[in-house]
């Protein structure tokens, strides 16, 4: 029975009581985290960033990032589902129909991003898929390569080439029930095993002309202005949570595991202690940069966008380093899955290759600090 009152307390209680309990099975079986999602739905967490006028909690990107961070400490798959739902919700809140906004606010509607494509891969800003006028509707034809919650979401925030305008892309709100959509296979990945991210093909899927989110050709601006800021903070949050979980689990294992012949714990070995210290420094440095980025986003500082780019790059790489160190500190016990760090080690690999990838972020930051345009 969850009796917390503030949203942070509710999320914390659900994370501790429900998400933690299901995380192992989600990872082992690749099952979508339905129990976790049901609890988050009924606690109003899906409507976190929906405006109060449609029944939501009216929070912003920083609050979303904090939810994702808390969930990632227990189950990174659940965190990823929420991350993509909030990224899509940000677009729907700005450009979508009120009926869908209301259903998201009450937790009845789960959404996700369908940006990545087979043809343009991680370069999400350049969709190759088509949107063509067909009588009184628009026909969408695409090969989407990665859609988190593909078989579970109620809608997709979908990118295509523009119908008629100039520009790199146009965005659409596509109902998951639209005829001609084909969710391809089940997700079988190294980590985030329950995030349900699979390809979706669209074969002349008919959507109404008013399913357009924003203007024809205006998709790139929405990606940059609405999706990227919240996505970077949430992606960084997921990695910060993973680093924290791995560092804490490794410290607990080292403190409680004994060399009986020496009457000492593993943590009393200087090399182990030093590794644990180095992990803590790296995890806390990523957390500090992320916290600073959240504060800058909340206060609207001029450097907020740059800091968000930095936070995702730093946190993604820190999570890989920290979880790798946790595997070493915990030794064969971790390799044999006796300690819960190997799941974090696998889950932590995803953020760095999720667009914008670390390499892209470094390039973007390099552009920003030398006064060059971010894209083009
Ligand atoms: C678990 C998971 C869930 C996902 N969920 C979604 C989702 O819900 N919606 C969605 O739209 N997408 C999603 N993605 C897709 C993700 O954002 C990337 O598009 C995808 O991971 C890219 O994989 P790829 O094999 O196509 O990479 P490639 O494009 O083949 O990239 C390979 C390497 O090339 C590098 N590279 C490519 N272009 C550049 C560049 N311009 N500068 C520097 N380096 C570059 C990359 O850094 C990368 O390391 C998800 C991915 C994962 C792993």
XYZ file of C-alpha atoms and ligand atoms in Angstrom:
429
model
C 0.000 0.000 0.000
C 1.629 3.277 -1.147
C 0.656 6.221 1.069
C 3.146 8.903 -0.017
C 1.732 12.338 -0.819
C 4.222 14.353 -2.922
C 5.016 13.089 -6.421
C 8.693 12.563 -5.535
C 7.680 10.488 -2.516
C 5.201 8.504 -4.617
C 7.827 7.761 -7.255
C 10.303 6.789 -4.543
C 7.776 4.443 -2.931
C 6.831 2.826 -6.255
C 10.513 2.494 -7.178
C 11.293 0.802 -3.864
C 8.204 -1.374 -3.532
C 7.235 -2.262 -7.115
C 9.955 -1.419 -9.642
C 12.759 -3.014 -7.597
C 10.774 -6.221 -7.136
C 10.157 -6.668 -10.857
C 13.540 -5.556 -12.233
C 15.234 -8.960 -12.160
C 12.438 -10.724 -14.034
C 12.176 -7.899 -16.580
C 15.892 -8.296 -17.256
C 15.890 -12.099 -17.376
C 12.819 -12.528 -19.552
C 12.792 -9.280 -21.537
C 9.226 -8.789 -20.344
C 7.843 -5.248 -20.637
C 7.599 -3.717 -17.110
C 3.780 -3.681 -16.995
C 3.401 -3.885 -13.200
C 5.738 -0.920 -12.693
C 3.925 1.058 -15.361
C 0.508 0.277 -13.854
C 1.629 1.678 -10.485
C 3.152 4.761 -12.106
C -0.040 5.290 -14.137
C -2.333 5.117 -11.132
C -0.094 7.448 -9.105
C -0.370 10.123 -11.834
C 3.300 9.883 -12.847
C 2.506 9.578 -16.580
C 0.868 13.027 -16.389
C 3.874 14.628 -14.667
C 4.656 17.177 -17.398
C 1.085 17.577 -18.673
C -0.311 21.049 -18.000
C -2.575 21.482 -14.981
C -5.323 22.804 -17.294
C -5.624 19.333 -18.868
C -5.415 17.593 -15.491
C -1.654 16.999 -15.303
C 0.865 17.922 -12.643
C 2.316 20.827 -14.637
C 5.963 19.927 -14.006
C 8.859 20.518 -16.412
C 11.931 18.764 -17.837
C 13.895 18.807 -14.567
C 11.121 16.974 -12.711
C 10.908 14.411 -15.526
C 14.662 13.883 -15.358
C 14.459 13.308 -11.585
C 11.770 10.652 -12.064
C 13.873 8.897 -14.718
C 16.957 9.004 -12.469
C 15.084 7.483 -9.522
C 13.601 4.701 -11.645
C 16.954 3.941 -13.316
C 18.446 3.102 -9.927
C 16.012 0.167 -9.789
C 15.117 -0.755 -13.388
C 16.626 1.041 -16.362
C 14.016 -0.482 -18.716
C 11.197 1.206 -16.793
C 13.197 4.433 -16.740
C 13.606 4.289 -20.536
C 9.866 3.761 -21.091
C 9.125 6.877 -19.011
C 11.919 8.823 -20.728
C 10.436 8.230 -24.178
C 6.887 8.877 -22.913
C 7.889 12.272 -21.484
C 9.861 13.203 -24.622
C 6.785 12.470 -26.761
C 4.480 14.195 -24.258
C 6.535 17.389 -24.474
C 5.732 17.565 -28.201
C 2.069 16.619 -27.743
C 1.685 19.240 -25.005
C 3.045 21.914 -27.350
C 1.275 20.862 -30.559
C -1.144 17.981 -29.954
C -4.930 17.720 -29.588
C -6.525 18.398 -26.219
C -8.221 14.965 -26.036
C -4.875 13.146 -26.175
C -3.299 15.628 -23.751
C -6.118 14.898 -21.278
C -5.684 11.138 -21.603
C -1.934 11.443 -21.020
C -2.603 13.601 -17.957
C -4.860 10.954 -16.424
C -2.412 8.152 -17.202
C -4.668 6.450 -19.779
C -2.356 7.144 -22.714
C 1.288 6.119 -23.153
C 3.300 7.677 -25.968
C 6.812 7.363 -27.359
C 9.189 8.714 -30.006
C 9.469 7.138 -33.447
C 12.342 9.186 -34.894
C 15.175 6.756 -35.720
C 15.029 5.179 -39.167
C 16.783 2.354 -40.976
C 18.154 4.788 -43.571
C 19.426 7.687 -41.459
C 20.235 5.615 -38.362
C 21.417 7.704 -35.360
C 21.096 10.915 -37.409
C 17.515 11.357 -36.246
C 17.243 14.886 -37.646
C 17.222 13.574 -41.232
C 14.273 11.178 -41.728
C 13.975 9.580 -45.159
C 10.423 8.365 -44.739
C 7.539 9.777 -46.735
C 4.385 11.765 -45.938
C 2.234 12.162 -49.040
C -1.144 13.701 -49.649
C -3.628 10.964 -50.550
C -7.095 12.433 -51.059
C -8.262 13.991 -47.800
C -5.583 12.361 -45.649
C -1.815 11.891 -45.406
C -0.126 8.565 -46.151
C 2.966 7.773 -44.047
C 5.473 5.230 -45.349
C 8.517 4.456 -43.222
C 10.992 1.981 -41.819
C 11.440 3.074 -38.219
C 14.399 1.259 -36.645
C 13.955 1.720 -32.901
C 10.727 2.558 -31.079
C 10.701 2.063 -27.297
C 7.343 0.631 -26.098
C 6.552 -0.090 -29.763
C 3.913 -2.733 -29.054
C 2.634 -1.096 -25.852
C 2.256 2.615 -26.606
C -1.040 4.235 -27.578
C 0.631 6.681 -29.975
C 3.899 7.569 -31.653
C 5.417 11.013 -32.159
C 6.616 10.279 -35.652
C 9.022 12.049 -38.025
C 8.902 12.117 -41.831
C 10.176 14.253 -44.671
C 7.901 17.279 -45.162
C 4.769 16.915 -47.315
C 5.372 20.018 -49.422
C 7.406 22.552 -47.446
C 11.159 22.995 -47.326
C 12.901 21.722 -44.219
C 14.336 18.506 -42.874
C 11.252 16.991 -41.301
C 7.626 17.110 -40.204
C 6.213 15.526 -37.048
C 2.967 13.569 -36.693
C 0.880 12.059 -33.933
C 0.240 8.518 -35.136
C -2.256 6.307 -33.234
C -0.802 2.863 -32.511
C -3.985 1.319 -33.918
C -3.598 2.897 -37.381
C -4.002 0.224 -40.115
C -0.778 -0.435 -42.022
C 1.556 -0.145 -38.997
C 3.652 -3.273 -38.409
C 5.611 -3.714 -35.175
C 8.490 -6.026 -36.098
C 9.510 -8.752 -33.651
C 10.438 -8.564 -29.986
C 13.355 -6.681 -28.430
C 16.382 -8.856 -27.687
C 19.155 -6.523 -26.548
C 22.235 -6.655 -24.344
C 20.643 -4.356 -21.781
C 17.424 -2.424 -21.113
C 15.882 -5.763 -21.881
C 12.334 -4.765 -20.992
C 12.132 -1.502 -22.909
C 10.301 -3.090 -25.842
C 12.225 -1.142 -28.478
C 11.577 -2.691 -31.880
C 11.341 -1.578 -35.510
C 8.010 -0.407 -36.925
C 7.199 -0.379 -40.632
C 4.506 1.886 -42.008
C 2.898 0.968 -45.278
C 0.916 4.008 -46.505
C -0.558 4.538 -43.048
C -3.437 7.011 -43.295
C -3.479 9.847 -40.777
C -5.632 12.973 -40.808
C -3.961 16.152 -42.021
C -4.463 17.625 -38.545
C -2.323 14.832 -37.053
C 0.607 17.092 -37.954
C 2.461 18.313 -34.836
C 3.668 21.842 -35.582
C 4.141 23.008 -39.142
C 5.070 21.166 -42.322
C 8.869 21.272 -42.450
C 9.023 22.486 -38.846
C 9.946 19.120 -37.306
C 13.619 19.919 -36.894
C 12.860 23.015 -34.817
C 10.571 20.973 -32.549
C 13.224 18.263 -32.205
C 15.795 20.860 -31.241
C 13.662 23.216 -29.177
C 11.231 20.837 -27.463
C 12.563 17.264 -27.545
C 16.319 17.695 -27.163
C 16.341 19.751 -23.922
C 14.160 17.312 -21.986
C 15.659 14.203 -23.608
C 19.232 15.190 -22.718
C 18.355 15.836 -19.073
C 16.442 12.551 -18.813
C 19.118 10.530 -20.631
C 21.739 11.966 -18.289
C 19.465 11.203 -15.330
C 19.155 7.561 -16.354
C 22.948 7.227 -16.471
C 23.403 9.048 -13.154
C 20.936 6.629 -11.549
C 22.718 3.619 -13.024
C 26.138 4.830 -11.819
C 24.773 5.378 -8.355
C 23.156 1.949 -8.175
C 26.321 0.181 -9.363
C 28.615 2.151 -7.043
C 26.362 1.451 -4.047
C 25.986 -2.256 -4.859
C 29.754 -2.679 -5.291
C 30.465 -0.900 -1.994
C 27.903 -3.040 -0.168
C 29.349 -6.241 -1.650
C 32.922 -5.253 -0.780
C 31.980 -4.329 2.773
C 30.065 -7.544 3.411
C 32.334 -10.086 1.661
C 35.142 -11.569 3.766
C 38.551 -13.165 3.339
C 38.183 -15.544 6.240
C 41.887 -16.472 6.334
C 42.770 -12.781 6.834
C 39.714 -11.905 8.921
C 39.237 -8.917 6.625
C 36.511 -7.711 4.292
C 37.113 -7.186 0.584
C 36.745 -3.469 1.322
C 39.748 -3.600 3.622
C 42.001 -4.287 0.613
C 43.626 -0.963 -0.384
C 43.187 -1.550 -4.136
C 39.482 -2.328 -3.714
C 39.010 0.720 -1.490
C 40.749 2.901 -4.019
C 38.563 1.554 -6.853
C 35.419 2.194 -4.823
C 36.619 5.733 -4.117
C 37.357 6.391 -7.775
C 33.898 5.084 -8.741
C 32.265 7.381 -6.206
C 34.197 10.394 -7.520
C 33.170 9.640 -11.122
C 29.523 8.991 -10.208
C 29.264 12.109 -8.049
C 30.994 14.277 -10.670
C 28.401 13.180 -13.246
C 25.623 13.805 -10.724
C 26.975 17.285 -9.954
C 27.100 18.258 -13.639
C 23.587 16.843 -14.153
C 22.225 18.675 -11.062
C 23.795 21.884 -12.346
C 22.185 21.321 -15.752
C 18.789 20.820 -14.070
C 19.200 24.064 -12.121
C 20.225 25.948 -15.260
C 17.213 24.533 -17.126
C 14.864 25.543 -14.288
C 16.282 29.061 -14.007
C 16.493 29.533 -17.799
C 20.228 30.326 -17.792
C 21.744 31.160 -21.175
C 24.158 28.233 -20.866
C 21.400 25.693 -20.070
C 21.447 24.060 -23.521
C 25.228 23.607 -23.518
C 25.152 22.215 -19.976
C 22.465 19.682 -20.948
C 24.636 18.441 -23.855
C 27.585 18.143 -21.469
C 25.507 16.377 -18.812
C 24.366 13.589 -21.145
C 27.861 13.065 -22.577
C 29.500 13.013 -19.145
C 26.850 10.878 -17.447
C 26.682 8.270 -20.253
C 30.453 7.776 -20.218
C 30.626 7.833 -16.405
C 28.001 5.085 -16.239
C 30.066 2.871 -18.552
C 33.239 3.462 -16.504
C 31.580 3.077 -13.102
C 29.662 -0.080 -13.974
C 32.811 -1.607 -15.510
C 34.720 -0.825 -12.304
C 31.880 -2.348 -10.261
C 32.286 -5.607 -12.212
C 36.005 -5.707 -11.359
C 35.547 -4.809 -7.702
C 32.960 -7.557 -7.272
C 35.075 -10.104 -9.163
C 33.812 -13.511 -10.236
C 30.768 -13.062 -8.008
C 29.590 -10.299 -10.359
C 30.461 -12.290 -13.466
C 28.339 -15.183 -12.164
C 25.456 -12.771 -11.486
C 25.619 -13.249 -7.697
C 25.820 -9.458 -7.277
C 23.329 -7.160 -8.952
C 25.924 -5.105 -10.831
C 26.104 -6.976 -14.139
C 22.572 -5.828 -15.094
C 23.660 -2.216 -14.508
C 26.846 -2.893 -16.522
C 24.768 -4.049 -19.510
C 22.057 -1.371 -19.123
C 24.659 1.406 -18.914
C 25.937 0.725 -22.455
C 22.773 2.075 -24.124
C 22.846 5.800 -23.323
C 26.127 6.445 -25.128
C 24.787 5.021 -28.412
C 21.350 6.602 -28.148
C 21.159 9.682 -30.295
C 22.581 12.163 -29.792
C 25.391 9.680 -29.109
C 28.457 10.659 -27.075
C 30.476 11.243 -30.258
C 27.736 13.510 -31.623
C 27.499 15.377 -28.320
C 31.236 16.015 -28.238
C 31.047 17.349 -31.779
C 28.037 19.554 -30.910
C 29.785 20.907 -27.803
C 32.875 21.600 -29.915
C 30.703 23.499 -32.375
C 29.013 25.450 -29.575
C 32.247 26.559 -27.929
C 33.720 27.700 -31.247
C 30.654 29.648 -32.336
C 29.679 27.288 -35.150
C 26.047 26.340 -35.896
C 25.053 23.101 -34.115
C 23.768 21.427 -37.282
C 24.511 21.954 -40.949
C 17.633 0.779 -26.002
C 17.383 1.770 -27.092
C 16.154 2.385 -27.190
C 15.897 3.290 -28.231
N 14.671 3.880 -28.318
C 14.408 4.743 -29.331
C 13.120 5.353 -29.448
O 12.215 5.137 -28.635
N 12.888 6.189 -30.497
C 13.854 6.470 -31.419
O 13.580 7.240 -32.321
N 15.089 5.915 -31.327
C 15.386 5.068 -30.305
N 16.633 4.472 -30.214
C 17.598 4.694 -31.310
C 18.792 5.553 -30.950
O 18.441 6.870 -30.639
C 19.775 5.558 -32.121
O 19.161 6.003 -33.282
C 20.349 4.192 -32.377
O 20.805 3.622 -31.176
C 21.466 4.312 -33.364
O 21.953 3.005 -33.646
P 22.601 2.707 -35.081
O 23.083 1.306 -35.063
O 21.652 3.105 -36.151
O 23.829 3.718 -35.012
P 24.680 4.390 -36.232
O 23.971 5.578 -36.772
O 25.038 3.302 -37.194
O 25.926 4.908 -35.468
C 27.124 4.124 -35.230
C 28.152 4.991 -34.575
O 28.447 6.099 -35.452
C 28.507 7.298 -34.715
N 27.968 8.436 -35.472
C 26.937 8.455 -36.333
N 26.712 9.707 -36.812
C 27.621 10.497 -36.206
C 27.897 11.900 -36.262
N 27.212 12.751 -37.036
N 28.908 12.366 -35.480
C 29.635 11.534 -34.689
N 29.424 10.204 -34.602
C 28.430 9.702 -35.337
C 27.611 7.076 -33.499
O 28.100 7.828 -32.388
C 27.695 5.586 -33.258
O 28.637 5.313 -32.245
C 16.904 3.578 -29.186
C 18.164 2.954 -29.067
C 18.406 2.064 -28.036
C 19.765 1.417 -27.935
